[in-house]
mmCIF file of C-alpha atoms in Angstrom:
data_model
loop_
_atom_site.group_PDB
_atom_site.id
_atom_site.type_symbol
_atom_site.label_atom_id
_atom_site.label_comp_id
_atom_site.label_asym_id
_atom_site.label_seq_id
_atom_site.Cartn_x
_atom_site.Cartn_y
_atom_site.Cartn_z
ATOM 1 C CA UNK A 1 78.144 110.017 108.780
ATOM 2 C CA UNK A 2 79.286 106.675 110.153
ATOM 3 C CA UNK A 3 77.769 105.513 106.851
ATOM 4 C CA UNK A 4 79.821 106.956 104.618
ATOM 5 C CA UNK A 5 83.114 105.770 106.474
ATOM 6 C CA UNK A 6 82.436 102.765 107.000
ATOM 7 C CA UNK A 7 81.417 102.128 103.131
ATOM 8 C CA UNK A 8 84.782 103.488 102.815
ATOM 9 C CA UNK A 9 86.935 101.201 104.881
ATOM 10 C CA UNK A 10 84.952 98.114 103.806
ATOM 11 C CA UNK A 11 87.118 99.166 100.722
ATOM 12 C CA UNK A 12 89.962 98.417 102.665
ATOM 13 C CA UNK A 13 89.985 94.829 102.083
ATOM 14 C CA UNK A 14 89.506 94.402 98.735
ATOM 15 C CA UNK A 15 91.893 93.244 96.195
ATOM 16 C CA UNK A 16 93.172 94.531 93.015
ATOM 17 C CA UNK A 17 91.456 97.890 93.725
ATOM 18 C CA UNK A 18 92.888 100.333 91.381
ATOM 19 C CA UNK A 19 94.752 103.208 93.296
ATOM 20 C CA UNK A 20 95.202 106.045 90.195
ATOM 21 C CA UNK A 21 94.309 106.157 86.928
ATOM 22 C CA UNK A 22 96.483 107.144 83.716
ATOM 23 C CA UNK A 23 98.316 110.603 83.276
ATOM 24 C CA UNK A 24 96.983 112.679 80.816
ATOM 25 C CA UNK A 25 97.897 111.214 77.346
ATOM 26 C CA UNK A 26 99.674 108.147 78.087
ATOM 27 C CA UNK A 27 97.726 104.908 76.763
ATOM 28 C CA UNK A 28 97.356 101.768 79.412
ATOM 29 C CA UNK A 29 99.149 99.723 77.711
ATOM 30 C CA UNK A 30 102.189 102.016 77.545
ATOM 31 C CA UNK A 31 101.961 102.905 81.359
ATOM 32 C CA UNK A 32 103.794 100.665 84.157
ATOM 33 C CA UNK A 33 101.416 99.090 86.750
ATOM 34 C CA UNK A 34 102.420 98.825 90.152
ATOM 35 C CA UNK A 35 101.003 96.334 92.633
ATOM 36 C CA UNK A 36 101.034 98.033 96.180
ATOM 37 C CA UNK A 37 100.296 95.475 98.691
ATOM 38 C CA UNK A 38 99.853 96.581 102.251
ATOM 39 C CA UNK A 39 98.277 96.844 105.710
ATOM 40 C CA UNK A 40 94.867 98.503 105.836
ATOM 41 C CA UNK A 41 95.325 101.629 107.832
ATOM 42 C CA UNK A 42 97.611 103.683 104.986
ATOM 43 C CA UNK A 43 95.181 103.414 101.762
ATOM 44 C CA UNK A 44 93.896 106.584 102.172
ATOM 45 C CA UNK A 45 97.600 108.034 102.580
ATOM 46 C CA UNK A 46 99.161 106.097 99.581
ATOM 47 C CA UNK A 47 96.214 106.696 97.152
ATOM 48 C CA UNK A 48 96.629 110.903 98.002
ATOM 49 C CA UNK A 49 100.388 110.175 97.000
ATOM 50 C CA UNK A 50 99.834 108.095 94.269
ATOM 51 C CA UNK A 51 97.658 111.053 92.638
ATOM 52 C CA UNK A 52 100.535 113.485 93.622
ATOM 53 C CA UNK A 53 102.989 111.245 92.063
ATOM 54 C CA UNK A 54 100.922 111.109 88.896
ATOM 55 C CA UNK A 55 101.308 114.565 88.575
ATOM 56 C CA UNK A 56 104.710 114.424 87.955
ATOM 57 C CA UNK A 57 107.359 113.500 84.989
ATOM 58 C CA UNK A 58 108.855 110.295 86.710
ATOM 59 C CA UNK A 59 104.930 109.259 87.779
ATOM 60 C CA UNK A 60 103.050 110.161 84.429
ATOM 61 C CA UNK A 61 101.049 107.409 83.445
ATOM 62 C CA UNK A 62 101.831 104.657 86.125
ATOM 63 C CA UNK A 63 98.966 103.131 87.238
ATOM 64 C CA UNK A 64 98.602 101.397 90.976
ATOM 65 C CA UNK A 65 96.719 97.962 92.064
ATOM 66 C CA UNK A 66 96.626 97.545 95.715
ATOM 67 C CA UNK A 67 95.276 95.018 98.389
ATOM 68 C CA UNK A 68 95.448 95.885 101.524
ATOM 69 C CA UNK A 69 94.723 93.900 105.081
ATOM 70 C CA UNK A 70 95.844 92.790 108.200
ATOM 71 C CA UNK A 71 99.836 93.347 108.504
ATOM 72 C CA UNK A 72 100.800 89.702 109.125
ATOM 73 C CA UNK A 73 98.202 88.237 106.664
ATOM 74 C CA UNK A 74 99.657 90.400 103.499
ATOM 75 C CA UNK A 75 103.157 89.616 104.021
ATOM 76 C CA UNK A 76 102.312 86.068 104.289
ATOM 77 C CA UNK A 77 100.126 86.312 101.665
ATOM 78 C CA UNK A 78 103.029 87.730 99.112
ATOM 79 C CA UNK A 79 105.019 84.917 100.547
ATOM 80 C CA UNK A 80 102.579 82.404 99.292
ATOM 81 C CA UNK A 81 102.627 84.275 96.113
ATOM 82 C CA UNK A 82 100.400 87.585 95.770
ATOM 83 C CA UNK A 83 101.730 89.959 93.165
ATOM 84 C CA UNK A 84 103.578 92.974 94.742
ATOM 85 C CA UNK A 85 105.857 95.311 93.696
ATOM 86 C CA UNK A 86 106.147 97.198 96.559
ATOM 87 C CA UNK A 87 105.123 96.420 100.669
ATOM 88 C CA UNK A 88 103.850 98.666 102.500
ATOM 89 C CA UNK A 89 103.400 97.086 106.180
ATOM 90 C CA UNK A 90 102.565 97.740 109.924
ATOM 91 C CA UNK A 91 105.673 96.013 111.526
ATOM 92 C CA UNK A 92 109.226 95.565 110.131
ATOM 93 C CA UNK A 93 109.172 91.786 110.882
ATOM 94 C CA UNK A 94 106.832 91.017 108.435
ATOM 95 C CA UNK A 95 109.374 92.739 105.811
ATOM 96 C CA UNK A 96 112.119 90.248 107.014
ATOM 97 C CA UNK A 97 109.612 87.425 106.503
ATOM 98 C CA UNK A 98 109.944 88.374 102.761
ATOM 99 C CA UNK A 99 113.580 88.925 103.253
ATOM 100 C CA UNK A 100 113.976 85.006 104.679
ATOM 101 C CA UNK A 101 111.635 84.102 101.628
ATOM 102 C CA UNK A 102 114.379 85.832 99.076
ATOM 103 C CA UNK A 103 111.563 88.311 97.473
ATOM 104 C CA UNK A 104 113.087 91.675 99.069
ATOM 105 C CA UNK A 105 117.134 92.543 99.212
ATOM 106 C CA UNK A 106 118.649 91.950 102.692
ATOM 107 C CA UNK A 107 119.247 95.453 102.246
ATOM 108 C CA UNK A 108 115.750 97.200 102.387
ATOM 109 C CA UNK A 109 116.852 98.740 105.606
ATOM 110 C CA UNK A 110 119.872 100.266 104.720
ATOM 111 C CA UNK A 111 119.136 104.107 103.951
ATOM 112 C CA UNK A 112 118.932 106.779 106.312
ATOM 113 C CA UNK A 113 115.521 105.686 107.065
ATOM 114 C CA UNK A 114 115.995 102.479 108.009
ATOM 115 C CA UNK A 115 113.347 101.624 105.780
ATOM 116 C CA UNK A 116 110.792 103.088 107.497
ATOM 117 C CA UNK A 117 108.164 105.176 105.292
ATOM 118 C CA UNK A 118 105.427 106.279 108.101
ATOM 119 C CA UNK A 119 105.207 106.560 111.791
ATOM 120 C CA UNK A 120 102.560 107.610 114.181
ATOM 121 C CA UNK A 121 101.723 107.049 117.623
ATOM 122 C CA UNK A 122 99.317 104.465 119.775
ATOM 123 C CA UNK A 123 96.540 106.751 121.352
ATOM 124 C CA UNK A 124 93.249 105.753 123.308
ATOM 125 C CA UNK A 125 90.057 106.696 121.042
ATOM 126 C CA UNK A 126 86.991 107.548 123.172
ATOM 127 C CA UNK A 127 84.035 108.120 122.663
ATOM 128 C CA UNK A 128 82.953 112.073 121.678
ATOM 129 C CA UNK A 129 83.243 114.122 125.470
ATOM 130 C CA UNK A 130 84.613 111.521 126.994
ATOM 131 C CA UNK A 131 82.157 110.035 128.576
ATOM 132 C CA UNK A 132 83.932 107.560 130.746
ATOM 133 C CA UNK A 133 86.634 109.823 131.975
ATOM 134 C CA UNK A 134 89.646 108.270 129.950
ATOM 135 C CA UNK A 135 92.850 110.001 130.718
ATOM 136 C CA UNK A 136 95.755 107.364 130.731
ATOM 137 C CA UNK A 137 96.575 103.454 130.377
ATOM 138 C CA UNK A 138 95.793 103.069 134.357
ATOM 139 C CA UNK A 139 91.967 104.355 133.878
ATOM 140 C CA UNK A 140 91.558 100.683 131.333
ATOM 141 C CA UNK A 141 91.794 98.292 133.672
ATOM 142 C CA UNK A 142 88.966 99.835 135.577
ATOM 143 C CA UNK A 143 86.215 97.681 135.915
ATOM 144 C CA UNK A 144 83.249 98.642 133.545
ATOM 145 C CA UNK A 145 85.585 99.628 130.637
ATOM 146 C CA UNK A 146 85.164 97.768 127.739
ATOM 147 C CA UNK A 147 88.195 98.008 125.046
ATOM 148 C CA UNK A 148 88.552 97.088 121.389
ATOM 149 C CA UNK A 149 91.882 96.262 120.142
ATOM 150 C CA UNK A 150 92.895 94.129 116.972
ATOM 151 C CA UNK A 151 94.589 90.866 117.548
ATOM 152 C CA UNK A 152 98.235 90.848 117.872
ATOM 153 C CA UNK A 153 98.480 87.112 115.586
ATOM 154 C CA UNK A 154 97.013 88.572 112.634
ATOM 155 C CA UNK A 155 97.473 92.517 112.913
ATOM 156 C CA UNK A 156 100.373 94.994 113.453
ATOM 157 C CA UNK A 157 98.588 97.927 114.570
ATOM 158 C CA UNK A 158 97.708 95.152 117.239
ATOM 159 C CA UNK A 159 101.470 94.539 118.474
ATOM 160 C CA UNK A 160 102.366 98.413 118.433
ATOM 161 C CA UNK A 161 99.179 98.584 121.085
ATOM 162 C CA UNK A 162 100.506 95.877 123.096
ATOM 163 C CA UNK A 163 104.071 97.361 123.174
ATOM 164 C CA UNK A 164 103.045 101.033 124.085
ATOM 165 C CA UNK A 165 100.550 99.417 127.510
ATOM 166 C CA UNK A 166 103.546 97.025 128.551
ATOM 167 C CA UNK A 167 105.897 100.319 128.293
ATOM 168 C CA UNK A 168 103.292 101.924 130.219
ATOM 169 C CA UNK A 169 104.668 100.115 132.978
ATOM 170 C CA UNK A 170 108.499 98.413 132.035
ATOM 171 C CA UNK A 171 109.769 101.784 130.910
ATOM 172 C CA UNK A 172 108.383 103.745 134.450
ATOM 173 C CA UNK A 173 110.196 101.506 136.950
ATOM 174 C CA UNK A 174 107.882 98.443 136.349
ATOM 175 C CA UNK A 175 109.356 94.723 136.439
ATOM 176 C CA UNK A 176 108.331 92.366 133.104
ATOM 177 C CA UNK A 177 105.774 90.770 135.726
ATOM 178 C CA UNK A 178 104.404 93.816 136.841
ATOM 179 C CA UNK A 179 103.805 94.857 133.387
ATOM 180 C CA UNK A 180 102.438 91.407 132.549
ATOM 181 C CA UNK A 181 100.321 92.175 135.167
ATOM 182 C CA UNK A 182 98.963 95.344 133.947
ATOM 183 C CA UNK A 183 98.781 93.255 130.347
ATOM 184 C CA UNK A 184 96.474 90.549 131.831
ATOM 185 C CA UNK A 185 93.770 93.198 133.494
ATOM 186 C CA UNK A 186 93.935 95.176 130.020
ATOM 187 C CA UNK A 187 93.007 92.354 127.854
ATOM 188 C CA UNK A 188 90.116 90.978 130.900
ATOM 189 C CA UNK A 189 88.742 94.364 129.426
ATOM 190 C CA UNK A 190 88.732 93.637 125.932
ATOM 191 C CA UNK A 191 85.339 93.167 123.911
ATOM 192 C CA UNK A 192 86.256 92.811 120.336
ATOM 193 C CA UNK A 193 89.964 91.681 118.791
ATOM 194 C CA UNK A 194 89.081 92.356 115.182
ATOM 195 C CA UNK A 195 91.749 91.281 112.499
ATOM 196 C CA UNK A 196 92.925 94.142 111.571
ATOM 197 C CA UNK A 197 93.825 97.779 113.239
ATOM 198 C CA UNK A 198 91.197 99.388 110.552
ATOM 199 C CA UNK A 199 88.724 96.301 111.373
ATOM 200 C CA UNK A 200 89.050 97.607 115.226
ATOM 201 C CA UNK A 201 88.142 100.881 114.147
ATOM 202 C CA UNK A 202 85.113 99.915 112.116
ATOM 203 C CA UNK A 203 84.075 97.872 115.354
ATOM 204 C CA UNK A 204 84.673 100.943 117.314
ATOM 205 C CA UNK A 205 82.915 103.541 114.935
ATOM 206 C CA UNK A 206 79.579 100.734 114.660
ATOM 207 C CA UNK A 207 79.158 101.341 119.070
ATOM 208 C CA UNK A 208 81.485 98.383 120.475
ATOM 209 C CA UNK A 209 83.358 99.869 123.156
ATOM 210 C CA UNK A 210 84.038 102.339 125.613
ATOM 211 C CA UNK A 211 87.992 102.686 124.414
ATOM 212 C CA UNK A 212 89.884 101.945 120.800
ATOM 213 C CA UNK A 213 93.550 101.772 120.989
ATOM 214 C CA UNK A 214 94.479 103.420 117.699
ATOM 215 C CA UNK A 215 97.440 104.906 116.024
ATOM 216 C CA UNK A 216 97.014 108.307 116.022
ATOM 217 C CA UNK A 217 96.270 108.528 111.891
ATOM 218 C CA UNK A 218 93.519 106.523 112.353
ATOM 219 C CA UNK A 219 91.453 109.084 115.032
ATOM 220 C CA UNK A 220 92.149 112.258 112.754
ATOM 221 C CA UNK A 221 90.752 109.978 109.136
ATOM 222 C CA UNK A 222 87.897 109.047 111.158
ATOM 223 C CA UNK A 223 87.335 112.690 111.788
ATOM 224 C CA UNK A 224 87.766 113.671 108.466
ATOM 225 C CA UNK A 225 85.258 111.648 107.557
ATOM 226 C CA UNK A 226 82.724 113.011 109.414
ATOM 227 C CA UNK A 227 82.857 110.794 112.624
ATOM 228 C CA UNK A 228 82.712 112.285 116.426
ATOM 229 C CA UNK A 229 85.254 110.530 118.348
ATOM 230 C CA UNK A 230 88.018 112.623 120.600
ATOM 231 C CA UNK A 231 91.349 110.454 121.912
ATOM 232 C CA UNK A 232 94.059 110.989 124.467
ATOM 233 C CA UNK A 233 97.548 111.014 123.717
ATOM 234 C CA UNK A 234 98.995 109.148 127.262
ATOM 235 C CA UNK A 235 101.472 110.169 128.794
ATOM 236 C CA UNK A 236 103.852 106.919 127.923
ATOM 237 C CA UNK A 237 103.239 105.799 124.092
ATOM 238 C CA UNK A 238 105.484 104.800 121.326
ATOM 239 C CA UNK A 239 106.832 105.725 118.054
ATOM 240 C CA UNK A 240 105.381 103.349 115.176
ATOM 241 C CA UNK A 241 107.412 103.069 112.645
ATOM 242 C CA UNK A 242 105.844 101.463 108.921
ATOM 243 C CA UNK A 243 108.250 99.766 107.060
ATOM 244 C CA UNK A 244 108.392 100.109 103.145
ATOM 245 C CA UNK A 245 110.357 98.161 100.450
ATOM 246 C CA UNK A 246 110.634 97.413 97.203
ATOM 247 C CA UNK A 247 110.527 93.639 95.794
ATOM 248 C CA UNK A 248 113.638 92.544 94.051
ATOM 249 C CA UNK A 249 111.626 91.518 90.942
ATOM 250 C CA UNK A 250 109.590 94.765 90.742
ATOM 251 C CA UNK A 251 109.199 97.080 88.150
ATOM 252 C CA UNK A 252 111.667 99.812 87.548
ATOM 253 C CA UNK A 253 108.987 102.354 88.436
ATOM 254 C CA UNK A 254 108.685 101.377 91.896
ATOM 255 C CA UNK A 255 112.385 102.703 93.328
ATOM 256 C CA UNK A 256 110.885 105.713 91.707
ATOM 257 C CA UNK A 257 108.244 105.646 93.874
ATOM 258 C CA UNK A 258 109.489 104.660 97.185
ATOM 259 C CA UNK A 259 111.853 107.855 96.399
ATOM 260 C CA UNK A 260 108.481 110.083 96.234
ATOM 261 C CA UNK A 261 107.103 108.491 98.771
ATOM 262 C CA UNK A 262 109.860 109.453 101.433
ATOM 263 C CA UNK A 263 110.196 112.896 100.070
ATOM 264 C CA UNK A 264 108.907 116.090 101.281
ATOM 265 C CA UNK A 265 105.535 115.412 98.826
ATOM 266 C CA UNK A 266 105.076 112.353 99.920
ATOM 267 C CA UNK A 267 105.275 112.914 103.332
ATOM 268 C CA UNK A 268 103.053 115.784 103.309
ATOM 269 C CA UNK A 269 100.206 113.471 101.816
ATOM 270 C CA UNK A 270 101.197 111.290 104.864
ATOM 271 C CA UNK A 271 100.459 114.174 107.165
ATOM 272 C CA UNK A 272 97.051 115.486 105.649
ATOM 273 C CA UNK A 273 96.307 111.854 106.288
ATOM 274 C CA UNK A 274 97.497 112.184 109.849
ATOM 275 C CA UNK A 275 100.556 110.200 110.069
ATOM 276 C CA UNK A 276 103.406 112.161 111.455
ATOM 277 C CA UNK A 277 106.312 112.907 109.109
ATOM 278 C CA UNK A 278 109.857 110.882 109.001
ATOM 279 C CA UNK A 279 111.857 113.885 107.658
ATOM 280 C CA UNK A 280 112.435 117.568 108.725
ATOM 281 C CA UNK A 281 110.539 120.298 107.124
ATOM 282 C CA UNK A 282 107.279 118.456 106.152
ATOM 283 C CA UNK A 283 104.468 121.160 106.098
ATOM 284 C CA UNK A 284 102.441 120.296 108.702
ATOM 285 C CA UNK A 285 99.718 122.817 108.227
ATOM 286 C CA UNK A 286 95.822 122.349 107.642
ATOM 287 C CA UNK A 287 95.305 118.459 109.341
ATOM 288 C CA UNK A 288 91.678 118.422 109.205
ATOM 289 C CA UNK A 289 90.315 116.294 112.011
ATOM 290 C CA UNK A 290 93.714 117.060 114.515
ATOM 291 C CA UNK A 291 92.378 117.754 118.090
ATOM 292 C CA UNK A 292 94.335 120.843 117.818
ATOM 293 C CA UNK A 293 94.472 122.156 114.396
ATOM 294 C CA UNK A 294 97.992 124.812 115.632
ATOM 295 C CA UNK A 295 99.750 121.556 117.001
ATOM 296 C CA UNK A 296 98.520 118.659 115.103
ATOM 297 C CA UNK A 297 101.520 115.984 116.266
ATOM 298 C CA UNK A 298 101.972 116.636 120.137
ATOM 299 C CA UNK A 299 104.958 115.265 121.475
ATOM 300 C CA UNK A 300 104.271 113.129 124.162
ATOM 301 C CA UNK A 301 105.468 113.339 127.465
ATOM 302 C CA UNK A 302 107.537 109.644 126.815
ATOM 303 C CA UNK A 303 108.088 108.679 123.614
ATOM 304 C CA UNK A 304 109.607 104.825 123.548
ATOM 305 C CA UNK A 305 111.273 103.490 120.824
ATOM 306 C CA UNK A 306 111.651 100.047 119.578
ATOM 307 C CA UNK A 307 115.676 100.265 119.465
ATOM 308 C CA UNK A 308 116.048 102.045 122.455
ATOM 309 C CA UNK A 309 112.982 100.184 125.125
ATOM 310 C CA UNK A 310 112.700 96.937 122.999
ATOM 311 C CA UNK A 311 116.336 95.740 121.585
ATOM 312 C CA UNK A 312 114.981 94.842 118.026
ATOM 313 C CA UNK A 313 111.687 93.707 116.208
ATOM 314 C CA UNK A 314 113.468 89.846 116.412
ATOM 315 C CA UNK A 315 114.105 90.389 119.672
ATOM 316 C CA UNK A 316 110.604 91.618 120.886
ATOM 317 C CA UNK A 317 108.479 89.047 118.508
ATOM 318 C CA UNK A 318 110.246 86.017 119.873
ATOM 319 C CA UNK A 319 109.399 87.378 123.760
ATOM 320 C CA UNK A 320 106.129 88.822 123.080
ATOM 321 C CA UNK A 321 104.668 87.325 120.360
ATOM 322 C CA UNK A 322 105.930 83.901 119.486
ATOM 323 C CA UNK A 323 102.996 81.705 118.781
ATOM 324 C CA UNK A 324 103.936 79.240 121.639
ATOM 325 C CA UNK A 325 105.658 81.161 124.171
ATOM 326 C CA UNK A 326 105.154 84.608 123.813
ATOM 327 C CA UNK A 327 103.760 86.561 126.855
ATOM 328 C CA UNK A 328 101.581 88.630 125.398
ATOM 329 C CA UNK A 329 100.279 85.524 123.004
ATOM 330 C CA UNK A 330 99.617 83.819 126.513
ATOM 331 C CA UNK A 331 97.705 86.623 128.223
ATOM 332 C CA UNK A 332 95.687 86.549 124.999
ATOM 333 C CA UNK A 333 95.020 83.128 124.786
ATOM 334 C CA UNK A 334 94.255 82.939 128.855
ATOM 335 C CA UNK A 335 92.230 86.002 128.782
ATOM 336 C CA UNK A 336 90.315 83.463 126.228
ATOM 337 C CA UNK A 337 89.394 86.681 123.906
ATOM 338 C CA UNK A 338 91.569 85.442 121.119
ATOM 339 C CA UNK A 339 89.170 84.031 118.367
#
């Protein structure tokens, strides 16, 4: 079983992969190509869409090349020049860096969205039963637990980890140091910071680790595939939100499919793929690999919220994450984990 997944998420990484072939009866070299570029975790979720959208008039014949990887390393990457028509990425500040490098409109984030195209939540993956008793952020600073996390400098999943155990304390009457605190023993606990959030999961899936902290999409794929791993939803977690955008030199075709991609078909493939819907009235039915087929998407108890516990993605990368002074970049780099 763990075979077969992890032969599939080694394709994560690799470039140029094609996503969907032709439509019936439309030649290659009549057919648009669009270059998808985009963190690792959604490939499975944009290649179900990208067959759905083939089905249709507007995606007949389109064909898709992807490359997908840590968050912060794609957007650089298009930066430095990797073909993309469309970014799909973890975090919306790497969508800005493309916005201060003049390839995406200042406008992405405009639309009722706000230019988000997925969401899902930061959970703790154990291991199948539970053997070490797992039931909230408190229980991972235990001594004895060993956690595998990706690394906030190269991966988004990463930050959205670090966010939801410092609101574990900040947004239930904790002070910053307290929660810096509670930051410090976490990452003492960590055994692996792989690059990216499906590299952690790999790690976790080959036996590192008593503890994965996952978005919740990635626990119910690794299911579907065949693995035995249960999670717990904590009580205190947050809302990721994926940003999506079209480049301002892209093909025609790819407002097209940005447009499926945040409808109602679109965001159903997003769900059988176990990310939680953006819109109203998504058909949530039939998640293989939910804990609880009847109520696939619990709500937890507290849900935070970038805008509403964290001011602003500028605001929280320059506190948390700025490559000099940062806190969490600081409890990394003492905790000496940080590769």
């Amino acid at each position: 079983m763990r075979l077969r997944i992890r032969t599939a998420i080694a394709l994560a990484m690799v470039t140029g992969l094609a996503l969907s072939g032709c439509g019936g009866g439309t030649s290659a070299s009549d057919s648009s190509t669009l270059n998808i570029v985009g963190f690792a975790v959604p490939e499975a979720a944009n290649k179900a869409i990208a067959a759905e959208w083939n089905k249709t008039e507007a995606g007949k014949g389109v064909r898709f090349k992807s490359s997908y990887g840590a968050s912060g390393d794609q957007s650089r990457a298009v930066v430095s020049g990797l073909k993309a028509d469309y970014v799909h990425f973890s975090v919306s500040s790497d969508v800005t860096r493309l916005v201060d490098a003049g390839l995406v409109e200042e406008s992405w984030d405009d639309g009722p969205n706000k230019g988000i195209v997925s969401s899902s939540v930061v959970v703790l993956a154990v291991r199948k039963g539970n053997p070490k008793n797992i039931q909230g952020w408190d229980d991972l600073i235990k001594p004895g637990i060993s956690i595998v996390t990706p690394n906030p400098a190269s991966s988004g999943a990463a930050r959205w980890n670090a966010l939801a155990a410092w609101g574990h304390i900040a947004a239930n009457g904790g002070t910053d140091a307290q929660a810096q605190e509670f930051l410090t023993k976490l990452f003492a606990n960590v055994v692996s910071l792989p690059g990216s959030g499906r590299d952690a999961t790999t790690t976790f899936l080959g036996g590192t680790g008593d503890v994965l902290l996952a978005y919740e999409n990635e626990t119910i794929l690794a299911r579907q595939n065949g693995e035995d791993l249960d999670w717990i939803l904590p009580p205190t977690t947050i809302l990721i939100q994926n940003p999506g955008a079209v480049l301002k030199e892209a093909d025609p075709k790819a407002k097209e499919w940005l447009d499926f991609v945040l409808g109602p078909q679109g965001q159903r493939q997003f769900a059988l793929t176990g990310f939680r819907p953006i819109i109203d009235g998504v058909d949530t039915s039939g998640i293989e690999g939910a804990l609880d087929p009847a109520n696939p998407f619990p709500a937890p108890q507290k849900l935070l919220t970038v805008d509403a516990d964290f001011e602003s993605w500028s605001a929280l990368s320059k506190k948390f994450f700025d490559e000099n002074e940062g806190i969490i970049t600081k409890v990394i780099a003492a905790s000496g984990k940080a590769k």
